Coordinates of C-alpha atoms in Angstrom, one line a residue:
Chain A
M474 CA -12.3 39.1 32.0
H475 CA -16.0 39.6 32.0
T476 CA -15.8 43.1 30.5
F477 CA -13.5 41.8 27.9
K478 CA -15.8 39.1 26.9
Y479 CA -18.7 41.5 26.9
S480 CA -17.0 44.1 24.7
A481 CA -15.8 41.4 22.3
A482 CA -19.4 40.3 21.9
S483 CA -20.5 43.8 21.5
F484 CA -17.8 44.4 18.9
F485 CA -18.9 41.4 17.0
K486 CA -22.5 42.5 17.2
Y487 CA -21.8 45.9 15.7
L488 CA -19.4 44.4 13.1
T489 CA -22.1 42.1 11.8
L490 CA -24.7 44.9 11.8
V491 CA -22.3 47.2 9.8
L492 CA -21.5 44.4 7.4
G493 CA -25.2 43.6 7.0
A494 CA -26.0 47.3 6.4
L495 CA -23.1 47.6 3.8
M496 CA -24.3 44.4 2.1
A497 CA -27.8 45.9 1.8
L498 CA -26.6 49.3 0.7
I499 CA -23.6 48.8 -1.6
P500 CA -25.5 47.1 -4.5
I501 CA -27.9 50.1 -4.6
A502 CA -25.2 52.8 -3.9
V503 CA -23.1 51.7 -6.9
V504 CA -26.1 51.9 -9.2
F505 CA -26.7 55.4 -7.9
L506 CA -23.0 56.4 -8.6
A507 CA -23.2 54.9 -12.1
S508 CA -26.4 56.8 -12.8
L509 CA -24.6 60.1 -12.4
K510 CA -21.7 59.3 -14.7
T511 CA -21.3 60.3 -18.4
N512 CA -20.9 57.5 -20.9
A513 CA -17.1 58.1 -21.3
E514 CA -16.7 58.4 -17.5
Y515 CA -18.6 55.2 -16.9
A516 CA -16.4 53.3 -19.4
S517 CA -13.2 54.5 -17.8
T518 CA -14.0 54.3 -14.1
G519 CA -14.7 51.4 -11.8
P520 CA -18.1 50.9 -10.1
L521 CA -16.8 52.3 -6.8
T522 CA -15.4 55.5 -8.2
L523 CA -17.4 58.6 -7.4
P524 CA -18.9 60.6 -10.3
E525 CA -17.1 63.8 -11.4
N526 CA -20.3 65.8 -11.4
W527 CA -22.9 64.9 -8.7
L528 CA -25.5 67.0 -10.6
N529 CA -25.2 65.2 -13.9
F530 CA -28.9 64.2 -14.4
S531 CA -28.7 63.7 -18.1
N532 CA -29.0 59.9 -17.8
Y533 CA -32.2 60.4 -15.8
T534 CA -33.7 62.6 -18.5
K535 CA -32.7 60.2 -21.1
A536 CA -34.1 57.1 -19.2
F537 CA -37.3 59.0 -18.3
V538 CA -38.0 60.2 -21.9
D539 CA -36.7 57.2 -23.9
G540 CA -38.1 54.6 -21.5
K541 CA -41.5 56.5 -21.5
M542 CA -41.4 56.2 -17.7
L543 CA -44.1 58.8 -17.3
L544 CA -46.5 56.5 -19.1
G545 CA -45.3 53.6 -16.8
F546 CA -46.0 55.7 -13.7
M547 CA -49.5 56.8 -15.1
N548 CA -50.5 53.2 -15.8
T549 CA -49.2 52.0 -12.5
I550 CA -51.0 54.7 -10.6
I551 CA -54.3 53.9 -12.3
I552 CA -54.0 50.2 -11.6
V553 CA -52.9 50.7 -8.0
L554 CA -55.7 53.2 -7.2
I555 CA -58.5 51.1 -8.7
S556 CA -57.3 47.8 -7.3
I557 CA -56.6 49.1 -3.8
A558 CA -59.9 50.9 -3.6
G559 CA -61.7 47.8 -4.7
A560 CA -59.7 45.4 -2.5
T561 CA -60.2 47.6 0.5
L562 CA -63.9 47.8 0.0
T563 CA -64.5 44.1 -0.8
G564 CA -62.1 43.0 1.9
S565 CA -63.7 45.1 4.6
M566 CA -67.2 44.0 3.4
M567 CA -66.2 40.4 3.7
A568 CA -64.7 41.0 7.1
Y569 CA -67.8 42.9 8.2
I570 CA -70.3 40.1 7.4
L571 CA -67.9 37.4 8.7
A572 CA -67.2 39.2 12.0
R573 CA -70.7 40.5 12.8
F574 CA -73.1 37.9 11.5
K575 CA -73.2 34.3 12.3
F576 CA -74.8 32.6 9.3
K577 CA -74.9 29.3 7.6
G578 CA -71.9 29.0 5.3
S579 CA -69.7 31.6 7.0
K580 CA -67.2 28.9 7.9
L581 CA -67.3 27.6 4.3
L582 CA -66.8 31.1 2.9
M583 CA -63.8 31.7 5.2
G584 CA -62.4 28.3 4.3
A585 CA -62.8 28.9 0.6
F586 CA -60.7 32.1 0.8
L587 CA -58.1 30.4 3.0
L588 CA -57.8 27.5 0.6
A589 CA -57.4 29.8 -2.3
T590 CA -54.3 31.4 -0.8
L591 CA -52.7 27.9 -0.5
I592 CA -52.8 27.6 -4.3
P593 CA -49.7 29.3 -5.5
G594 CA -50.7 31.9 -8.1
V595 CA -47.9 31.0 -10.5
T596 CA -49.2 27.5 -10.9
T597 CA -52.5 28.5 -12.3
Q598 CA -51.3 31.3 -14.5
V599 CA -51.6 29.2 -17.7
A600 CA -55.3 28.6 -17.1
T601 CA -55.9 32.1 -15.8
F602 CA -54.5 33.4 -19.0
Q603 CA -57.2 31.6 -21.0
I604 CA -59.9 33.0 -18.7
I605 CA -58.7 36.5 -19.1
N606 CA -58.5 35.9 -22.9
S607 CA -62.0 34.6 -23.1
L608 CA -63.3 37.6 -21.1
E609 CA -61.5 39.7 -23.8
L610 CA -59.5 41.5 -21.2
F611 CA -56.1 40.6 -22.5
N612 CA -54.0 43.7 -23.1
T613 CA -56.3 45.9 -21.1
R614 CA -55.7 47.4 -17.7
W615 CA -58.6 45.4 -16.4
A616 CA -56.7 42.2 -16.5
P617 CA -54.3 43.0 -13.7
I618 CA -56.9 45.1 -11.9
L619 CA -59.3 42.1 -11.7
M620 CA -56.5 39.8 -10.5
Y621 CA -55.3 42.2 -7.8
L622 CA -58.9 42.9 -6.8
G623 CA -59.4 39.4 -5.7
T624 CA -60.0 39.5 -1.9
D625 CA -57.2 37.9 -0.1
I626 CA -57.5 36.3 3.2
I627 CA -54.7 38.4 4.7
A628 CA -56.7 41.6 4.2
V629 CA -59.8 40.0 5.5
Y630 CA -57.9 38.8 8.6
I631 CA -56.4 42.2 9.3
F632 CA -59.9 43.8 9.0
M633 CA -61.5 41.1 11.2
Q634 CA -58.8 41.6 13.9
F635 CA -59.7 45.3 14.0
L636 CA -63.4 44.6 13.9
D637 CA -63.0 42.5 17.1
S638 CA -61.7 45.5 18.9
I639 CA -64.7 47.6 17.8
S640 CA -67.4 47.1 20.4
E641 CA -70.6 45.6 19.1
S642 CA -72.6 47.8 21.4
L643 CA -71.7 50.6 18.9
D644 CA -73.6 48.8 16.2
E645 CA -76.5 48.1 18.6
S646 CA -76.9 51.7 19.7
A647 CA -76.9 52.7 16.0
M648 CA -79.6 50.2 15.4
L649 CA -81.7 51.7 18.2
D650 CA -81.5 55.0 16.2
G651 CA -82.8 53.1 13.2
A652 CA -79.6 52.9 11.2
S653 CA -79.5 50.2 8.5
Y654 CA -76.6 47.7 8.4
W655 CA -75.3 49.5 5.4
T656 CA -75.2 52.8 7.3
I657 CA -73.5 51.0 10.2
Y658 CA -70.8 49.6 7.8
W659 CA -70.3 52.8 5.8
R660 CA -70.6 55.4 8.6
I661 CA -69.3 53.6 11.7
I662 CA -67.3 50.6 10.8
L663 CA -65.3 51.8 7.8
P664 CA -64.1 55.0 9.4
L665 CA -63.0 53.1 12.5
L666 CA -61.1 50.6 10.4
S667 CA -58.8 53.3 9.0
P668 CA -55.6 52.0 10.7
A669 CA -56.3 48.6 9.2
I670 CA -57.0 50.2 5.8
V671 CA -53.6 51.9 5.9
T672 CA -52.0 48.6 6.6
V673 CA -53.8 46.9 3.7
I674 CA -53.1 49.8 1.3
I675 CA -49.4 49.6 2.1
V676 CA -49.0 45.9 1.8
K677 CA -51.1 45.7 -1.4
G678 CA -49.6 48.9 -2.8
V679 CA -46.0 47.6 -2.5
N680 CA -47.0 44.3 -4.0
I681 CA -48.7 45.8 -7.0
Y682 CA -46.1 48.4 -7.6
N683 CA -43.4 45.8 -7.7
D684 CA -45.3 43.1 -9.6
F685 CA -43.7 42.2 -12.9
Y686 CA -45.2 38.9 -13.8
T687 CA -48.9 40.0 -14.1
P688 CA -48.4 43.1 -16.3
F689 CA -45.7 41.3 -18.3
L690 CA -48.0 38.4 -19.1
Y691 CA -51.3 40.2 -19.5
M692 CA -50.5 43.6 -20.9
P693 CA -47.6 43.3 -23.4
K694 CA -48.9 46.3 -25.4
S695 CA -46.4 49.1 -25.0
D696 CA -49.1 51.8 -24.3
L697 CA -50.0 49.8 -21.2
Q698 CA -46.5 49.5 -19.7
V699 CA -46.2 49.9 -16.0
V700 CA -43.0 50.8 -14.1
S701 CA -41.8 47.2 -13.9
T702 CA -42.3 46.4 -17.6
A703 CA -40.9 49.8 -18.6
L704 CA -37.8 49.1 -16.7
F705 CA -37.5 45.6 -18.1
K706 CA -37.5 47.0 -21.7
F707 CA -34.1 48.6 -21.0
K708 CA -32.6 45.2 -21.1
G709 CA -31.9 44.7 -24.7
P710 CA -31.3 48.1 -26.4
Y711 CA -29.3 49.7 -23.7
G712 CA -26.9 46.8 -23.1
S713 CA -23.9 49.0 -23.6
Q714 CA -25.3 52.1 -21.8
W715 CA -25.4 50.9 -18.2
E716 CA -25.3 54.5 -16.9
V717 CA -28.8 55.0 -18.5
I718 CA -30.1 51.7 -17.2
C719 CA -28.8 52.7 -13.7
A720 CA -30.7 55.9 -13.9
A721 CA -33.9 54.0 -14.9
I722 CA -33.4 51.7 -11.9
M723 CA -33.1 54.7 -9.7
I724 CA -36.3 56.2 -11.2
A725 CA -38.2 53.1 -10.3
I726 CA -36.7 52.9 -6.8
I727 CA -37.1 56.6 -5.7
P728 CA -40.9 56.5 -5.2
T729 CA -40.3 53.4 -3.0
L730 CA -37.6 55.2 -1.0
I731 CA -39.8 58.3 -0.5
A732 CA -42.8 56.1 0.6
F733 CA -40.6 54.1 2.9
V734 CA -39.0 57.1 4.6
S735 CA -42.3 58.9 5.1
L736 CA -44.4 55.9 6.1
Q737 CA -41.8 53.9 7.9
K738 CA -43.8 53.3 11.1
Y739 CA -46.9 52.1 9.3
I740 CA -44.9 50.0 6.9
Y741 CA -43.2 48.0 9.7
N742 CA -46.6 47.4 11.3
G743 CA -48.2 46.6 8.0
F744 CA -45.7 43.9 7.1
A745 CA -45.6 42.4 10.5
Q746 CA -49.4 42.2 10.6
G747 CA -49.8 41.3 7.0
S748 CA -47.5 38.3 7.0
V749 CA -48.3 36.7 10.3
K750 CA -51.3 34.7 9.5
Chain B
M1204 CA -85.4 51.0 -4.8
P1205 CA -86.9 50.4 -1.3
K1206 CA -85.0 52.1 1.5
L1207 CA -82.9 49.7 3.5
S1208 CA -83.9 51.2 6.8
N1209 CA -87.5 50.4 6.1
M1210 CA -86.7 46.7 5.9
S1211 CA -86.7 44.4 9.0
Y1212 CA -83.2 43.7 10.3
K1213 CA -83.6 40.1 9.5
N1214 CA -84.2 40.8 5.8
Q1215 CA -81.5 43.5 5.8
R1216 CA -79.1 40.9 7.1
I1217 CA -79.9 38.4 4.4
L1218 CA -79.6 41.1 1.8
I1219 CA -76.3 42.5 3.1
I1220 CA -74.7 39.1 3.4
F1221 CA -75.6 38.4 -0.1
L1222 CA -74.5 41.7 -1.6
F1223 CA -71.3 42.0 0.4
S1224 CA -70.1 38.6 -0.6
L1225 CA -71.2 38.7 -4.2
V1226 CA -68.2 40.4 -5.8
P1227 CA -65.5 38.7 -3.7
V1228 CA -67.0 35.3 -4.2
A1229 CA -67.4 35.9 -8.0
L1230 CA -63.7 36.9 -8.2
L1231 CA -62.6 34.1 -6.0
L1232 CA -64.4 31.5 -8.2
T1233 CA -63.2 33.1 -11.5
F1234 CA -59.6 33.6 -10.6
S1235 CA -58.8 31.0 -8.1
Y1236 CA -61.0 27.9 -8.4
L1237 CA -61.9 28.0 -12.1
P1238 CA -58.2 28.1 -13.2
V1239 CA -57.4 25.1 -11.0
F1240 CA -60.2 23.2 -12.6
K1241 CA -59.2 24.2 -16.1
M1242 CA -55.6 23.5 -15.4
F1243 CA -56.4 19.9 -14.6
Q1244 CA -58.5 19.7 -17.7
Y1245 CA -55.9 21.1 -20.0
S1246 CA -53.2 18.9 -18.5
F1247 CA -54.7 15.8 -20.2
T1248 CA -54.8 17.4 -23.6
S1249 CA -52.3 18.4 -26.3
W1250 CA -54.0 21.8 -26.7
D1251 CA -51.8 24.6 -28.1
G1252 CA -54.0 27.4 -26.7
F1253 CA -55.4 28.5 -30.1
S1254 CA -57.1 25.7 -32.0
K1255 CA -60.8 25.1 -31.6
K1256 CA -60.5 21.5 -30.6
M1257 CA -58.6 19.9 -27.7
E1258 CA -57.2 16.5 -28.2
Y1259 CA -57.3 14.2 -25.2
V1260 CA -54.0 12.5 -24.7
G1261 CA -54.4 10.9 -21.2
F1262 CA -51.3 10.9 -19.1
E1263 CA -48.9 11.6 -22.0
N1264 CA -47.9 15.1 -20.7
Y1265 CA -47.1 13.8 -17.2
K1266 CA -45.0 11.0 -18.7
T1267 CA -43.0 13.6 -20.7
I1268 CA -42.3 15.6 -17.5
F1269 CA -41.1 12.7 -15.5
T1270 CA -39.1 10.9 -18.2
R1271 CA -37.5 13.8 -20.1
P1272 CA -34.6 15.1 -18.0
E1273 CA -34.8 18.6 -19.5
Y1274 CA -38.1 19.0 -17.9
F1275 CA -37.2 17.6 -14.5
A1276 CA -33.8 19.4 -14.2
V1277 CA -35.5 22.6 -13.1
F1278 CA -36.2 21.1 -9.8
K1279 CA -32.5 20.9 -9.2
V1280 CA -32.4 24.6 -9.7
S1281 CA -35.1 25.0 -7.0
L1282 CA -32.8 23.3 -4.5
Y1283 CA -30.3 26.2 -4.7
Y1284 CA -33.1 28.6 -3.7
F1285 CA -34.4 26.2 -1.1
F1286 CA -31.1 26.0 0.7
A1287 CA -30.6 29.7 0.3
T1288 CA -33.8 30.2 2.2
F1289 CA -32.2 28.7 5.3
V1290 CA -29.3 31.1 5.0
Q1291 CA -31.8 33.9 4.6
M1292 CA -33.8 32.8 7.7
G1293 CA -30.7 32.3 9.7
L1294 CA -29.5 35.8 8.9
A1295 CA -32.9 37.3 9.5
L1296 CA -33.3 35.6 12.9
Y1297 CA -29.8 36.7 13.9
F1298 CA -30.4 40.4 13.0
A1299 CA -33.9 40.3 14.5
T1300 CA -32.6 39.0 17.7
I1301 CA -29.8 41.5 18.2
L1302 CA -32.0 44.4 17.1
S1303 CA -34.7 43.5 19.5
F1304 CA -32.3 44.4 22.4
N1305 CA -30.5 47.7 23.0
V1306 CA -28.4 48.7 20.1
R1307 CA -27.2 52.1 19.0
L1308 CA -28.7 53.4 15.8
K1309 CA -31.3 50.6 16.1
N1310 CA -33.9 52.2 13.8
W1311 CA -31.3 53.0 11.1
F1312 CA -30.1 49.4 11.0
K1313 CA -33.7 48.2 11.0
G1314 CA -34.6 50.4 8.1
I1315 CA -31.5 49.6 6.0
L1316 CA -31.9 45.8 6.5
F1317 CA -35.6 45.9 5.6
F1318 CA -35.5 48.3 2.7
P1319 CA -34.3 45.9 -0.1
T1320 CA -37.5 43.9 0.4
L1321 CA -39.6 46.8 -0.7
L1322 CA -37.8 47.2 -4.0
N1323 CA -39.1 46.4 -7.5
G1324 CA -38.1 42.9 -8.6
V1325 CA -37.0 44.0 -12.0
A1326 CA -34.9 46.8 -10.4
I1327 CA -33.3 44.2 -8.1
G1328 CA -32.5 42.0 -11.2
F1329 CA -30.7 44.8 -12.8
I1330 CA -28.9 45.9 -9.6
F1331 CA -27.4 42.4 -9.3
L1332 CA -26.7 42.1 -13.0
F1333 CA -24.5 45.2 -12.4
F1334 CA -23.2 43.7 -9.2
F1335 CA -22.1 40.4 -10.8
K1336 CA -20.7 41.8 -14.1
P1337 CA -17.1 40.8 -14.8
E1338 CA -16.1 44.4 -14.3
G1339 CA -18.8 44.9 -11.8
T1340 CA -19.2 45.7 -8.1
L1341 CA -18.3 42.4 -6.6
N1342 CA -15.1 41.8 -8.5
T1343 CA -14.0 45.4 -7.9
I1344 CA -14.6 45.0 -4.1
L1345 CA -12.7 41.7 -4.1
D1346 CA -9.8 43.4 -5.9
L1347 CA -9.9 46.2 -3.4
L1348 CA -9.7 43.8 -0.5
G1349 CA -6.7 42.1 -2.0
L1350 CA -8.7 39.1 -2.9
G1351 CA -8.3 39.6 -6.7
A1352 CA -7.7 35.9 -7.1
W1353 CA -11.2 35.2 -6.1
Q1354 CA -12.7 37.1 -9.0
Q1355 CA -15.1 35.1 -11.0
K1356 CA -17.4 35.3 -14.0
W1357 CA -20.3 35.0 -11.6
L1358 CA -23.1 34.7 -14.1
L1359 CA -21.2 32.9 -16.9
N1360 CA -19.9 30.0 -14.9
P1361 CA -22.5 27.2 -14.9
N1362 CA -21.3 26.1 -11.5
L1363 CA -21.7 29.5 -9.9
I1364 CA -24.7 31.0 -11.7
N1365 CA -27.4 29.6 -9.5
I1366 CA -25.5 30.4 -6.3
S1367 CA -25.1 34.0 -7.5
L1368 CA -28.8 34.2 -8.4
A1369 CA -29.8 32.6 -5.1
F1370 CA -27.6 35.2 -3.3
A1371 CA -29.6 38.0 -5.0
S1372 CA -32.7 36.3 -3.8
V1373 CA -31.5 36.1 -0.2
W1374 CA -30.6 39.8 -0.5
R1375 CA -34.2 40.5 -1.7
Y1376 CA -36.2 38.5 0.8
M1377 CA -34.0 38.6 4.0
G1378 CA -35.6 41.8 5.1
M1379 CA -39.1 40.3 4.9
N1380 CA -38.2 37.4 7.2
F1381 CA -36.3 39.9 9.4
I1382 CA -39.3 42.2 9.9
I1383 CA -41.6 39.3 10.6
F1384 CA -39.3 37.8 13.2
L1385 CA -38.7 41.2 14.7
G1386 CA -42.5 41.7 15.1
A1387 CA -42.8 38.3 16.7
I1388 CA -39.9 38.8 19.1
S1389 CA -41.1 42.2 20.2
S1390 CA -44.4 40.7 21.3
I1391 CA -42.6 38.7 24.0
G1392 CA -43.1 40.5 27.3
S1393 CA -40.0 42.2 28.8
D1394 CA -40.8 40.7 32.2
I1395 CA -39.9 37.2 30.9
Y1396 CA -36.4 38.5 30.0
E1397 CA -36.1 40.2 33.4
A1398 CA -37.1 37.0 35.2
S1399 CA -34.7 35.0 33.2
E1400 CA -31.9 37.4 34.0
I1401 CA -32.5 37.1 37.7
D1402 CA -32.2 33.3 37.2
G1403 CA -28.8 34.0 35.6
A1404 CA -29.6 33.4 32.0
N1405 CA -27.4 34.9 29.4
R1406 CA -28.3 36.1 25.9
W1407 CA -27.8 32.7 24.4
H1408 CA -30.0 31.0 27.0
Q1409 CA -32.6 33.7 26.4
F1410 CA -32.4 33.1 22.6
R1411 CA -32.6 29.3 23.0
H1412 CA -35.3 29.1 25.6
I1413 CA -37.4 32.2 25.3
I1414 CA -37.1 33.5 21.7
I1415 CA -37.1 30.3 19.7
P1416 CA -40.1 28.7 21.4
S1417 CA -42.2 31.9 21.1
I1418 CA -41.6 32.3 17.4
K1419 CA -41.7 28.6 16.6
R1420 CA -45.0 28.8 14.7
I1421 CA -43.8 31.7 12.6
L1422 CA -40.6 29.8 11.9
Q1423 CA -42.6 26.8 10.7
L1424 CA -44.9 29.1 8.6
N1425 CA -41.8 30.5 6.9
L1426 CA -40.5 27.1 6.2
I1427 CA -43.7 26.3 4.3
L1428 CA -43.4 29.5 2.4
A1429 CA -39.8 28.6 1.7
V1430 CA -40.7 25.6 -0.3
S1431 CA -43.3 27.3 -2.5
G1432 CA -41.1 30.3 -2.7
A1433 CA -38.2 28.1 -4.0
I1434 CA -40.4 26.6 -6.7
G1435 CA -42.0 29.9 -7.6
V1436 CA -38.8 31.8 -8.3
F1437 CA -39.3 33.8 -11.5
E1438 CA -38.3 37.5 -11.6
I1439 CA -34.6 37.5 -10.5
P1440 CA -33.4 34.7 -12.9
Y1441 CA -35.7 35.9 -15.7
V1442 CA -34.5 39.5 -15.6
M1443 CA -30.9 38.6 -15.0
T1444 CA -30.2 35.6 -17.3
G1445 CA -33.5 34.8 -19.0
G1446 CA -33.1 31.3 -17.7
S1447 CA -30.0 30.6 -19.8
N1448 CA -26.9 28.6 -18.7
G1449 CA -28.8 26.2 -16.5
S1450 CA -30.5 28.8 -14.4
G1451 CA -34.1 28.2 -15.7
T1452 CA -36.6 27.7 -12.9
F1453 CA -39.9 25.9 -13.0
V1454 CA -41.9 29.1 -13.6
I1455 CA -39.6 30.3 -16.4
Q1456 CA -40.0 26.9 -18.0
T1457 CA -43.7 26.8 -17.6
V1458 CA -44.0 30.3 -19.1
D1459 CA -41.8 29.3 -22.0
V1460 CA -43.6 26.1 -22.7
A1461 CA -47.0 27.7 -22.6
F1462 CA -46.4 31.0 -24.3
K1463 CA -43.3 30.6 -26.4
Y1464 CA -43.8 27.0 -27.6
S1465 CA -47.6 27.0 -27.3
K1466 CA -47.8 23.7 -25.5
L1467 CA -50.5 24.6 -23.2
G1468 CA -51.4 21.0 -22.3
L1469 CA -47.8 20.2 -21.3
A1470 CA -47.5 23.5 -19.3
S1471 CA -50.7 22.8 -17.4
A1472 CA -49.4 19.3 -16.5
M1473 CA -46.2 21.0 -15.2
A1474 CA -48.3 23.3 -13.2
V1475 CA -50.4 20.4 -11.7
V1476 CA -47.1 18.7 -10.7
L1477 CA -46.0 21.9 -9.1
L1478 CA -49.3 22.4 -7.2
G1479 CA -49.1 18.8 -6.1
I1480 CA -45.7 19.3 -4.5
V1481 CA -46.8 22.5 -2.7
V1482 CA -49.9 20.8 -1.4
L1483 CA -48.0 17.8 -0.3
V1484 CA -45.4 19.9 1.6
T1485 CA -48.2 21.9 3.2
I1486 CA -50.0 18.8 4.4
L1487 CA -46.8 17.2 5.7
Q1488 CA -46.0 20.3 7.6
R1489 CA -49.5 20.4 9.1
V1490 CA -49.2 16.8 10.2
L1491 CA -45.8 17.4 11.7
I1492 CA -46.9 20.5 13.6
K1493 CA -50.0 18.6 15.0
E1494 CA -47.9 15.7 16.2
E1495 CA -45.7 17.9 18.2
K1496 CA -48.6 19.3 20.2

């Protein structure tokens, strides 16, 4: 009786896991299947039918060229690189002074960053738009970059956590050798923070790559399209060519898939650390 | 420029605190606090965003929001997403619990369940547009399972549209909750489980008395995020339906009012109301957590 109960529970466990996995995969898998079909084939077959030719990449070429996806990737890369480099630097600097020095106003500073995260970004967008406009940054790459640059408390927290594990005697011995605080930060602290930096890069990188709202609102100019906005443009004109839209979806997803498979371990840690405040 | 290392450590310290916080604080003030201040200011005007002068209208915008049903209706849409969050967290907690014990192909399941969270929001919108099409994936699967009678026009039926969209949202964010719960559960020491097993606890007891109490704070945090998340829904409905057919959310409406109809004052007042709700929920949550301690 016990074994029966046990195996029934085990069966249920695996059944739900398989169902969950199917639920996660099927919506993506059907898009992949459709992306390999010809227009006539797409029209005559159902979404679950396998494509006749698994190597029919003509939709991909079409989506890539017509959707100017290369431009989208270029703009995304520029924005991601600058914002992440900046956010890592400013975040680690903030964490360094907050963790290593006790000074008047450090609590206030910390509180100000914390309070800012409680303000949902979407609520202040209308006013932020006016600020970007008056800085004459509308329709430039600097608009999203500046907004992503903003030091968020999560990054500061992650850095501070790591800084706690770096012994202060390391700083002190460097000071005995006459190193300046800048040298300590740049030569000792920053290299030792690299695991935290990887975490911040992943969490921020995924967010920026996937963000639609900011580039859509602040960079409507077509020369400045990023991957999200390039993909969104398929909505109207390709209404009847779902096989091309599906290829475009896959083009936007593939970099994420590659990053996920190769960085899996770091990504898990990154998200677990990044989200637990 | 004087060399840093020639300065006394006391002066260096002042200089470095100033220099290191300069850029972050400037960005913080410009993009977090100034907008909030400006938003309050705009909310009392009938400004269109272009003209030179702003006309002060008092509480007129707020009155519009609370008296005109078309402005208030969007909160009903938020309720769908709010309830969906509970489904999402329930699923996430279930999968996180079973995957923190011995399971075959554990890492595969973890990866597959988490992956959707990393995807581009626009891509997810399209994926589910394809999924819910009349000739799309869902209806085909139903047909295949012999449930052809259950086929629906998922995005055209006003009674179903928000449920369909909320489903896409659950699909998108479940993995995020899942990975957070998984991280929290894995930080529980294995000796606690072993001790409880000696005391004769089964999996349900362990879940009820060990796992739930240890991740309580994270559960509560996720609840707060659920409220602001439910109000901040934008990408999925915007990409999939453009907010038509009664699926418009608060953010879609704010964007439309501000940038399509150029009623910046009104849009700001809507944003203030939204901010007020989020702050209220946060405070309430804090108070409730404190009382329990």
